[in-house]
Amino acid sequence: MIKNKRYLKTALLLLTPLSSYAADCELSIFEQLATDSPYGITLSGAEAIADTGEYCQVEGSIANAEDGKSQIKFRIRLPDESNWNGKFLVVGNGGTAGSFQGENRITAALQLGYATGQTDTGHTSVRGTAENWVMKESDSGTMLPNNVTLDDFSHRAIHLTTVVGKQFVDEFYTQAPEYSYYFGCSTGGRQGLRAMQSYPNDFDGIVAGAPVYSLTRLNMSQLWLGQQIHALNTKEETLSDEQLASIKEAVLSNCDAVDGLADRIIDDPRQCDFDPAELSCESTNAAAACLTDTQLDFVQTVYQGPVTQTGERVYPGAVPGGESGGQRGGWQAFLNSNCTNEAGTGRCDYLSRAWFQDPGMDLLNEFSIDNPEQVAAADSSYFSTVSRADNPDVTPFVQSGGKAIMYHGWADTNVTPYPTIEIYEAMDSTVSRKRGKDDFRDHVRLFMAPGMGHCQGGDGPNNYIQSALTAIDKWVVEGTAPDSILASHEQRGISRPWCPYPQVARLKAADLDSNDAESFHCVTPPE
Ligand SMILES: [Ca+2]
């Protein structure tokens, strides 16, 4: 019935060429779908928009079949039929989500003719207000984990937005999407990993950047770092911008040219042997931005990461090369971040709610990685358990023919890149062992991005969205695995290929232009 109305409208459009595309974007198109849906869909609006091409934007919410308590907001954008490429792309979130995010990915996708989907992941987060959505009050007045919002945030919202989004695409074009993709970074990277692990048939292709496979361990390392910063500040030894810049310059002078090119890009920070002691104010030729002994200890500690007194590593440390500058300001970003218990102003407040449902708990002073009971309690909280994306067995995804591009900036100071290599290698060995063959890299490839910060920024090439999207599409549709991904740095005017791990980019010949990606090829580094 509804579809017949659409056909009628289409016919009218053909008869009246001056009719706008807007005539074909009405909520009524989707009403029957919403009524028949088992997921409890409420439509909130449809609007014809013309910015990145012309598209129909539909918004609504999903209550979810299971318990009907979810409030997962979704936004679907449907390009004009003549521009639709037959595909559907869902983009992920960042941070604690709570709004429609990933607009730069959406814009790139609309330019390529994709229908797109976004979700707020089932709760609203407003900067500066408490993350109360992680808790709920029981009938007896005690605070409990809010399992509905936590499930939605962790994995269910992306899944249901994808399932429902495909139906909206089908309803609008009277044709299901030929291929469906996912693209996200940071929290969005975790959502992409989780999709591979838990919903192996949702997507034909996944692009997952800076994924956080253990959100709680990342958060624990950030809390620990907050405590180190607090201690440094208490001693009035706070690192200045000038000192951070001098650390970065010292790192570069020691490590930049190790890869053969002095270009302010460190190809593989694991090859960087840097001792901050050379910046000591005690040295004979100490510079104005030298470091005190307390500051030197702090810098070493940040590289080392959280390790307990008994020698147990809680999480990997920071990579050298991202100390200063970049789009997110290097270490300044976390040196300026606070960890107070004031509602809505810091990570400590959020984690006290997420891990312990106790906003009154002073994590800065009361939590310690050297207290095994506390660490175990945080690790086993509902929040931590449900938000993990650490199952390396993605065999079902691989067996269903899925393709995935993972990536991580080698100068990411927000989310240290080491765990991404760790989970990638664990996935490779697990899947290869189970399948009894060595074709994992025909399905999943990791691209480490030299000099790039957290999902963006940094001195290295960090403009990659369009080429990553093109690469995953080519892999899925044509079966051509990406041997490199072209990335560029707009301000520096340089381009460079990202190489599939463990390969690195090297000049094909020493006299070629090192600003041009064409001069490079991907090679396996010598042992
Ligand atoms: Ca270099």
Coordinates of C-alpha atoms and ligand atoms in Angstrom, one line a residue:
M1 CA 0.0 0.0 0.0
I2 CA 2.7 2.4 1.1
K3 CA 4.9 1.3 -1.8
N4 CA 2.1 1.9 -4.2
K5 CA 1.8 5.4 -3.0
R6 CA 5.5 5.8 -3.7
Y7 CA 5.1 4.5 -7.2
L8 CA 2.4 7.0 -7.7
K9 CA 4.6 9.8 -6.5
T10 CA 7.4 8.6 -8.7
A11 CA 5.0 8.7 -11.7
L12 CA 3.9 12.2 -10.8
L13 CA 7.5 13.3 -10.6
L14 CA 8.1 12.0 -14.0
L15 CA 5.1 13.9 -15.3
T16 CA 6.1 17.1 -13.5
P17 CA 9.8 17.7 -14.0
L18 CA 9.7 20.8 -11.8
S19 CA 8.7 18.8 -8.7
S20 CA 11.4 18.7 -6.2
Y21 CA 13.1 15.6 -4.8
A22 CA 11.6 16.6 -1.4
A23 CA 8.2 15.2 -2.6
D24 CA 9.7 11.8 -2.3
C25 CA 10.9 12.1 1.3
E26 CA 8.0 11.7 3.6
L27 CA 7.5 9.9 6.8
S28 CA 4.6 8.0 5.4
I29 CA 7.0 6.0 3.2
F30 CA 8.3 4.3 6.4
E31 CA 5.1 4.1 8.5
Q32 CA 4.1 0.6 7.5
L33 CA 7.7 -0.7 8.1
A34 CA 7.7 0.9 11.6
T35 CA 4.3 -0.6 12.4
D36 CA 5.3 -4.1 11.3
S37 CA 8.8 -4.0 12.8
P38 CA 9.5 -6.4 15.7
Y39 CA 12.1 -3.8 17.1
G40 CA 9.6 -1.2 18.3
I41 CA 10.4 1.6 15.9
T42 CA 9.1 5.1 16.5
L43 CA 9.5 7.5 13.7
S44 CA 10.3 11.1 14.6
G45 CA 10.8 12.8 11.2
A46 CA 11.8 12.8 7.6
E47 CA 13.4 15.7 5.8
A48 CA 14.7 16.3 2.3
I49 CA 18.1 17.9 2.6
A50 CA 20.5 19.3 0.0
D51 CA 24.0 19.8 1.2
T52 CA 26.2 16.9 0.3
G53 CA 24.0 16.1 -2.7
E54 CA 20.3 15.6 -2.2
Y55 CA 19.1 13.0 0.3
C56 CA 16.2 12.0 2.5
Q57 CA 17.0 12.0 6.2
V58 CA 14.8 9.9 8.4
E59 CA 15.1 9.8 12.2
G60 CA 13.5 7.6 14.8
S61 CA 14.2 5.3 17.7
I62 CA 14.3 1.6 18.4
A63 CA 12.9 0.3 21.7
N64 CA 14.3 -3.2 20.8
A65 CA 12.5 -6.5 20.7
E66 CA 14.0 -8.0 23.8
D67 CA 12.8 -5.8 26.6
G68 CA 11.4 -2.7 24.9
K69 CA 13.4 -0.4 27.2
S70 CA 16.0 0.8 24.8
Q71 CA 15.9 4.3 23.4
I72 CA 18.3 3.9 20.5
K73 CA 18.0 7.0 18.3
F74 CA 18.9 6.4 14.6
R75 CA 19.4 8.6 11.6
I76 CA 19.3 7.2 8.1
R77 CA 20.3 9.3 5.1
L78 CA 19.1 8.1 1.7
P79 CA 20.6 9.8 -1.4
D80 CA 18.4 10.6 -4.4
E81 CA 17.7 7.3 -6.2
S82 CA 19.7 8.4 -9.3
N83 CA 22.8 9.0 -7.1
W84 CA 22.5 5.9 -4.8
N85 CA 25.4 3.5 -5.3
G86 CA 23.4 0.5 -4.1
K87 CA 25.3 0.3 -0.8
F88 CA 24.7 1.1 2.9
L89 CA 27.3 2.4 5.3
V90 CA 27.0 2.6 9.1
V91 CA 29.4 4.9 11.0
G92 CA 30.4 4.6 14.6
N93 CA 30.8 6.9 17.5
G94 CA 33.5 8.4 19.7
G95 CA 34.1 8.8 23.4
T96 CA 31.1 7.9 25.5
A97 CA 28.9 8.4 22.4
G98 CA 25.4 9.8 23.2
S99 CA 24.9 11.7 20.0
F100 CA 25.1 11.2 16.2
Q101 CA 28.8 11.3 15.4
G102 CA 31.2 10.6 12.5
E103 CA 30.0 13.4 10.3
N104 CA 33.2 13.5 8.3
R105 CA 32.8 9.9 7.3
I106 CA 29.1 10.5 6.5
T107 CA 30.1 13.4 4.2
A108 CA 32.6 11.3 2.4
A109 CA 30.1 8.4 2.0
L110 CA 27.3 10.7 0.7
Q111 CA 29.7 12.0 -1.9
L112 CA 30.3 8.5 -3.1
G113 CA 26.5 7.8 -3.2
Y114 CA 26.1 5.7 -0.1
A115 CA 23.0 5.5 2.0
T116 CA 24.2 6.0 5.6
G117 CA 23.2 5.1 9.2
Q118 CA 24.1 6.7 12.5
T119 CA 23.0 6.1 16.1
D120 CA 23.4 7.8 19.5
T121 CA 24.0 4.3 20.9
G122 CA 20.9 4.5 23.1
H123 CA 21.7 7.4 25.5
T124 CA 22.3 11.1 25.5
S125 CA 25.7 12.5 26.6
V126 CA 26.1 16.2 27.1
R127 CA 29.6 17.5 27.7
G128 CA 29.9 18.9 31.2
T129 CA 27.1 16.8 32.7
A130 CA 27.4 13.5 34.6
E131 CA 27.3 10.2 32.6
N132 CA 24.3 9.0 34.6
W133 CA 23.2 6.7 31.9
V134 CA 25.6 4.0 33.1
M135 CA 23.5 3.5 36.3
K136 CA 19.9 2.9 37.2
E137 CA 18.0 2.9 40.5
S138 CA 16.4 -0.3 41.7
D139 CA 13.0 -0.4 43.3
S140 CA 14.7 -0.4 46.7
G141 CA 16.7 2.7 45.9
T142 CA 20.1 1.1 45.4
M143 CA 22.1 2.0 42.3
L144 CA 22.7 -0.8 39.8
P145 CA 24.4 -1.0 36.4
N146 CA 22.0 0.1 33.7
N147 CA 22.3 -3.1 31.7
V148 CA 20.0 -1.8 28.9
T149 CA 22.0 1.4 28.1
L150 CA 25.3 -0.4 28.6
D151 CA 24.3 -3.3 26.2
D152 CA 23.1 -0.7 23.7
F153 CA 26.3 1.4 24.0
S154 CA 28.6 -1.6 23.9
H155 CA 27.2 -3.5 20.9
R156 CA 23.4 -3.6 20.4
A157 CA 22.8 -0.1 19.0
I158 CA 25.1 -0.4 16.0
H159 CA 23.7 -3.9 15.3
L160 CA 20.0 -2.8 15.5
T161 CA 20.7 0.4 13.6
T162 CA 22.2 -1.8 10.9
V163 CA 19.4 -4.3 10.8
V164 CA 16.7 -1.5 10.8
G165 CA 18.7 0.7 8.4
K166 CA 18.9 -2.0 5.8
Q167 CA 15.1 -2.3 6.0
F168 CA 14.7 1.5 5.5
V169 CA 17.0 1.3 2.5
D170 CA 14.9 -1.5 1.0
E171 CA 11.7 0.4 1.7
F172 CA 12.9 3.6 0.2
Y173 CA 14.5 2.3 -3.0
T174 CA 12.4 -0.9 -3.1
Q175 CA 15.8 -2.7 -3.2
A176 CA 17.9 -4.0 -0.4
P177 CA 21.5 -2.7 -0.2
E178 CA 23.8 -4.9 -2.3
Y179 CA 26.7 -4.4 0.2
S180 CA 26.8 -3.1 3.7
Y181 CA 29.8 -1.5 5.4
Y182 CA 30.9 -0.1 8.7
F183 CA 33.4 2.7 9.4
G184 CA 34.4 4.0 12.8
C185 CA 37.4 5.1 14.9
S186 CA 38.2 5.1 18.6
T187 CA 34.9 4.0 20.3
G188 CA 33.9 3.5 16.7
G189 CA 36.9 1.2 16.3
R190 CA 35.8 -0.8 19.3
Q191 CA 32.2 -1.0 17.8
G192 CA 33.7 -2.3 14.5
L193 CA 35.8 -5.0 16.3
R194 CA 32.7 -5.9 18.3
A195 CA 30.6 -6.2 15.1
M196 CA 33.2 -8.6 13.7
Q197 CA 33.1 -10.7 16.8
S198 CA 29.4 -10.7 17.7
Y199 CA 27.5 -9.9 14.5
P200 CA 29.6 -11.5 11.8
N201 CA 26.8 -11.2 9.2
D202 CA 25.9 -7.5 9.6
F203 CA 28.6 -6.2 7.4
D204 CA 30.4 -7.2 4.2
G205 CA 33.2 -4.8 5.0
I206 CA 34.4 -3.1 8.2
V207 CA 36.9 -0.3 8.7
A208 CA 37.9 -0.1 12.4
G209 CA 40.4 2.6 13.5
A210 CA 42.2 3.0 16.9
P211 CA 40.0 0.3 18.4
V212 CA 39.9 -0.1 22.1
Y213 CA 39.4 -3.8 22.8
S214 CA 39.4 -3.4 26.6
L215 CA 37.7 -0.1 27.4
T216 CA 38.2 -0.7 31.1
R217 CA 41.9 -1.3 30.9
L218 CA 42.3 1.8 28.7
N219 CA 40.2 3.8 31.3
M220 CA 42.3 2.3 34.1
S221 CA 45.5 3.4 32.5
Q222 CA 44.0 6.9 32.0
L223 CA 42.9 7.0 35.6
W224 CA 46.4 5.9 36.7
L225 CA 47.9 8.6 34.4
G226 CA 45.6 11.2 36.0
Q227 CA 47.0 10.2 39.4
Q228 CA 50.6 10.6 38.1
I229 CA 49.7 14.0 36.7
H230 CA 48.0 15.0 40.0
A231 CA 51.2 14.0 41.9
L232 CA 53.3 16.0 39.5
N233 CA 51.1 19.0 39.7
T234 CA 51.0 18.8 43.5
K235 CA 54.8 19.1 43.5
E236 CA 54.4 22.1 41.3
E237 CA 56.4 20.3 38.6
T238 CA 53.8 20.5 35.8
L239 CA 55.3 20.2 32.4
S240 CA 55.1 23.3 30.3
D241 CA 54.3 23.4 26.6
E242 CA 57.9 24.3 25.9
Q243 CA 59.2 21.3 27.9
L244 CA 56.8 19.0 26.0
A245 CA 58.0 20.5 22.7
S246 CA 61.6 19.9 23.7
I247 CA 60.9 16.3 24.6
K248 CA 59.3 15.7 21.2
E249 CA 62.2 17.4 19.4
A250 CA 64.7 15.2 21.3
V251 CA 62.6 12.1 20.3
L252 CA 62.8 13.2 16.7
S253 CA 66.5 13.9 16.7
N254 CA 67.1 10.4 18.1
C255 CA 64.6 8.4 16.1
D256 CA 63.2 10.2 13.1
A257 CA 66.0 9.1 10.7
V258 CA 66.1 5.5 11.9
D259 CA 63.6 4.7 9.1
G260 CA 65.9 6.3 6.5
L261 CA 64.0 9.6 6.1
A262 CA 64.3 12.7 8.3
D263 CA 60.7 13.8 7.8
R264 CA 59.4 14.3 11.3
I265 CA 57.6 10.9 11.0
I266 CA 58.7 7.9 13.0
D267 CA 57.9 4.9 11.0
D268 CA 57.9 2.4 13.9
P269 CA 58.2 3.9 17.4
R270 CA 59.2 0.5 18.7
Q271 CA 62.6 1.1 17.0
C272 CA 63.0 4.4 18.9
D273 CA 65.6 4.1 21.6
F274 CA 65.2 7.4 23.5
D275 CA 66.3 8.2 27.0
P276 CA 64.8 11.5 28.3
A277 CA 67.8 11.8 30.7
E278 CA 69.5 13.8 28.0
L279 CA 67.1 16.6 28.8
S280 CA 68.1 16.7 32.4
C281 CA 68.6 20.2 34.0
E282 CA 71.7 18.5 35.6
S283 CA 73.4 18.1 32.3
T284 CA 76.3 20.4 31.5
N285 CA 74.6 22.1 28.5
A286 CA 71.1 22.1 29.9
A287 CA 68.6 24.0 27.8
A288 CA 66.0 26.5 29.2
A289 CA 63.2 23.8 28.7
C290 CA 65.2 21.1 30.6
L291 CA 63.5 18.6 32.9
T292 CA 63.9 18.2 36.7
D293 CA 64.5 14.7 38.1
T294 CA 60.8 14.5 39.1
Q295 CA 59.7 15.4 35.6
L296 CA 62.2 12.9 34.1
D297 CA 60.7 10.2 36.3
F298 CA 57.2 11.2 35.2
V299 CA 58.1 11.1 31.5
Q300 CA 59.7 7.6 31.9
T301 CA 56.6 6.5 33.7
V302 CA 54.3 7.6 30.9
Y303 CA 56.3 5.6 28.3
Q304 CA 56.4 2.6 30.6
G305 CA 52.7 2.7 31.3
P306 CA 50.9 1.4 34.4
V307 CA 52.8 -1.5 36.0
T308 CA 51.9 -2.7 39.5
Q309 CA 54.4 -2.9 42.3
T310 CA 54.5 -6.7 41.8
G311 CA 55.4 -6.1 38.1
E312 CA 52.1 -6.8 36.5
R313 CA 51.4 -4.7 33.4
V314 CA 47.9 -3.2 33.6
Y315 CA 48.1 -1.6 30.1
P316 CA 50.9 -0.6 27.6
G317 CA 52.4 2.9 27.9
A318 CA 52.6 5.8 25.5
V319 CA 54.5 5.7 22.2
P320 CA 57.4 8.2 21.7
G321 CA 56.7 10.9 19.1
G322 CA 53.3 12.3 20.1
E323 CA 54.4 14.5 23.1
S324 CA 53.6 17.8 21.6
G325 CA 51.5 19.5 18.9
G326 CA 49.2 17.7 16.6
Q327 CA 45.5 18.3 16.3
R328 CA 44.8 17.2 19.8
G329 CA 47.8 18.8 21.4
G330 CA 49.9 15.8 22.2
W331 CA 50.4 15.2 25.9
Q332 CA 48.9 18.6 26.8
A333 CA 45.5 17.0 26.2
F334 CA 45.9 14.6 29.1
L335 CA 48.0 16.9 31.2
N336 CA 45.1 19.3 31.2
S337 CA 42.5 16.7 31.7
N338 CA 41.3 16.4 35.3
C339 CA 40.2 13.4 37.3
T340 CA 37.9 15.0 39.9
N341 CA 34.8 13.6 41.4
E342 CA 32.8 16.7 40.5
A343 CA 29.8 15.5 38.5
G344 CA 30.3 15.7 34.8
T345 CA 33.8 17.2 34.9
G346 CA 36.1 14.3 34.7
R347 CA 36.9 10.7 33.9
C348 CA 37.0 9.8 37.6
D349 CA 33.4 10.7 38.1
Y350 CA 32.3 8.7 35.0
L351 CA 34.3 5.6 36.1
S352 CA 33.0 5.7 39.6
R353 CA 29.5 5.4 38.2
A354 CA 30.5 2.9 35.4
W355 CA 32.5 0.5 37.6
F356 CA 31.1 0.9 41.0
Q357 CA 27.7 2.8 40.6
D358 CA 29.1 5.1 43.3
P359 CA 29.5 8.8 42.3
G360 CA 30.7 9.6 45.8
M361 CA 33.8 7.4 45.4
D362 CA 37.0 9.4 45.0
L363 CA 38.8 7.4 42.4
L364 CA 41.7 9.8 42.2
N365 CA 42.7 9.1 45.8
E366 CA 40.9 5.8 46.6
F367 CA 41.6 3.6 43.6
S368 CA 45.0 2.0 43.1
I369 CA 46.3 -0.4 40.4
D370 CA 48.2 -2.0 43.3
N371 CA 45.0 -3.1 45.0
P372 CA 44.1 -6.4 43.3
E373 CA 40.6 -6.5 44.7
Q374 CA 39.8 -3.1 43.3
V375 CA 41.2 -3.9 39.9
A376 CA 39.3 -7.2 39.8
A377 CA 36.1 -5.4 40.8
A378 CA 36.5 -2.9 38.0
D379 CA 37.4 -5.6 35.5
S380 CA 34.4 -7.7 36.4
S381 CA 31.8 -4.8 36.5
Y382 CA 28.9 -5.1 34.1
F383 CA 30.2 -2.1 32.2
S384 CA 33.6 -3.7 31.7
T385 CA 32.3 -7.1 30.8
V386 CA 29.8 -6.0 28.3
S387 CA 32.0 -3.4 26.6
R388 CA 34.9 -5.7 25.8
A389 CA 35.8 -6.4 22.2
D390 CA 38.6 -8.8 23.0
N391 CA 37.4 -12.1 21.5
P392 CA 40.1 -12.9 18.9
D393 CA 38.0 -15.6 17.3
V394 CA 36.5 -13.8 14.3
T395 CA 36.3 -17.1 12.3
P396 CA 32.6 -16.7 11.6
F397 CA 33.3 -13.3 10.1
V398 CA 36.1 -14.6 8.0
Q399 CA 34.2 -17.7 6.9
S400 CA 31.2 -15.6 5.8
G401 CA 33.6 -13.8 3.5
G402 CA 33.9 -10.6 5.5
K403 CA 36.7 -8.1 4.9
A404 CA 38.1 -5.7 7.5
I405 CA 40.6 -2.9 7.5
M406 CA 42.0 -2.0 10.9
Y407 CA 44.2 1.0 11.4
H408 CA 45.9 3.0 14.2
G409 CA 48.0 6.1 14.3
W410 CA 51.6 5.4 15.5
A411 CA 51.6 8.8 17.3
D412 CA 48.3 8.3 19.1
T413 CA 48.6 9.7 22.6
N414 CA 44.9 9.2 23.6
V415 CA 44.8 5.4 22.8
T416 CA 48.1 3.8 22.8
P417 CA 48.5 1.7 19.5
Y418 CA 50.3 -1.3 21.0
P419 CA 47.1 -3.2 22.0
T420 CA 45.8 -3.0 18.4
I421 CA 48.8 -4.9 17.1
E422 CA 48.3 -7.4 20.0
I423 CA 44.6 -8.1 19.2
Y424 CA 45.4 -8.3 15.4
E425 CA 48.0 -10.9 15.9
A426 CA 45.8 -12.8 18.3
M427 CA 43.0 -12.8 15.8
D428 CA 45.4 -14.0 13.1
S429 CA 46.7 -16.9 15.1
T430 CA 43.3 -17.9 16.4
V431 CA 41.5 -17.8 13.1
S432 CA 44.4 -19.5 11.2
R433 CA 44.5 -22.3 13.8
K434 CA 40.8 -22.9 13.6
R435 CA 40.6 -22.8 9.8
G436 CA 43.8 -24.7 9.4
K437 CA 45.0 -22.3 6.7
D438 CA 47.0 -19.1 6.4
D439 CA 44.5 -16.8 4.7
F440 CA 43.6 -14.5 7.5
R441 CA 45.3 -11.6 5.7
D442 CA 43.0 -12.2 2.8
H443 CA 40.2 -11.1 5.1
V444 CA 41.6 -8.7 7.7
R445 CA 44.6 -6.3 7.4
L446 CA 46.0 -3.9 9.8
F447 CA 47.5 -0.5 8.7
M448 CA 49.7 1.3 11.2
A449 CA 49.8 5.0 10.3
P450 CA 53.2 6.6 11.0
G451 CA 53.0 10.0 12.7
M452 CA 49.2 10.1 12.9
G453 CA 47.5 11.0 16.2
H454 CA 44.2 9.7 17.5
C455 CA 42.1 9.0 14.4
Q456 CA 43.4 12.2 12.9
G457 CA 46.1 14.9 13.3
G458 CA 49.8 14.6 13.9
D459 CA 52.8 15.1 11.6
G460 CA 52.2 12.0 9.5
P461 CA 49.6 11.6 6.7
N462 CA 46.2 11.6 8.4
N463 CA 43.8 12.3 5.6
Y464 CA 42.5 8.8 4.7
I465 CA 38.7 8.5 5.0
Q466 CA 37.9 8.5 1.3
S467 CA 40.7 6.1 0.4
A468 CA 39.9 3.7 3.2
L469 CA 36.3 3.6 2.1
T470 CA 37.3 3.0 -1.5
A471 CA 39.7 0.3 -0.4
I472 CA 37.2 -1.7 1.6
D473 CA 34.6 -1.4 -1.2
K474 CA 37.1 -2.6 -3.8
W475 CA 38.1 -5.5 -1.5
V476 CA 34.5 -6.6 -1.0
V477 CA 33.2 -6.0 -4.5
E478 CA 36.2 -7.0 -6.6
G479 CA 38.1 -9.2 -4.2
T480 CA 41.2 -7.0 -4.5
A481 CA 42.9 -6.8 -1.1
P482 CA 44.4 -3.4 -0.3
D483 CA 48.2 -3.6 -0.7
S484 CA 48.4 0.0 0.6
I485 CA 46.1 2.8 1.5
L486 CA 46.8 6.3 0.2
A487 CA 47.0 8.9 3.0
S488 CA 47.9 12.6 2.8
H489 CA 48.8 15.5 5.0
E490 CA 47.1 18.6 3.7
Q491 CA 49.1 21.3 5.5
R492 CA 52.4 19.6 4.8
G493 CA 51.4 18.9 1.2
I494 CA 52.7 15.3 1.4
S495 CA 51.2 11.9 0.6
R496 CA 52.4 8.4 1.6
P497 CA 51.0 4.9 1.5
W498 CA 49.9 3.2 4.7
C499 CA 51.2 -0.4 4.5
P500 CA 49.7 -3.6 5.6
Y501 CA 51.3 -4.6 8.9
P502 CA 54.1 -5.6 9.4
Q503 CA 55.2 -3.9 6.1
V504 CA 56.5 -0.3 6.1
A505 CA 56.7 2.3 3.4
R506 CA 60.2 2.8 1.8
L507 CA 61.4 5.0 -1.1
K508 CA 61.7 2.9 -4.3
A509 CA 64.9 4.8 -5.0
A510 CA 66.9 7.4 -2.9
D511 CA 66.6 10.2 -5.4
L512 CA 62.8 10.1 -5.6
D513 CA 60.5 12.8 -4.2
S514 CA 59.7 11.8 -0.6
N515 CA 56.7 14.1 -0.5
D516 CA 54.9 11.9 -3.1
A517 CA 53.2 8.6 -2.3
E518 CA 54.1 7.4 -5.8
S519 CA 57.8 7.3 -4.8
F520 CA 57.1 4.7 -2.1
H521 CA 56.4 1.0 -2.0
C522 CA 55.5 -1.3 0.9
V523 CA 58.3 -3.7 2.1
T524 CA 58.7 -6.1 4.9
P525 CA 61.2 -4.6 7.3
P526 CA 64.4 -6.5 8.0
E527 CA 64.4 -8.5 11.3
Ligands
CA1 CA 61.4 9.4 9.6

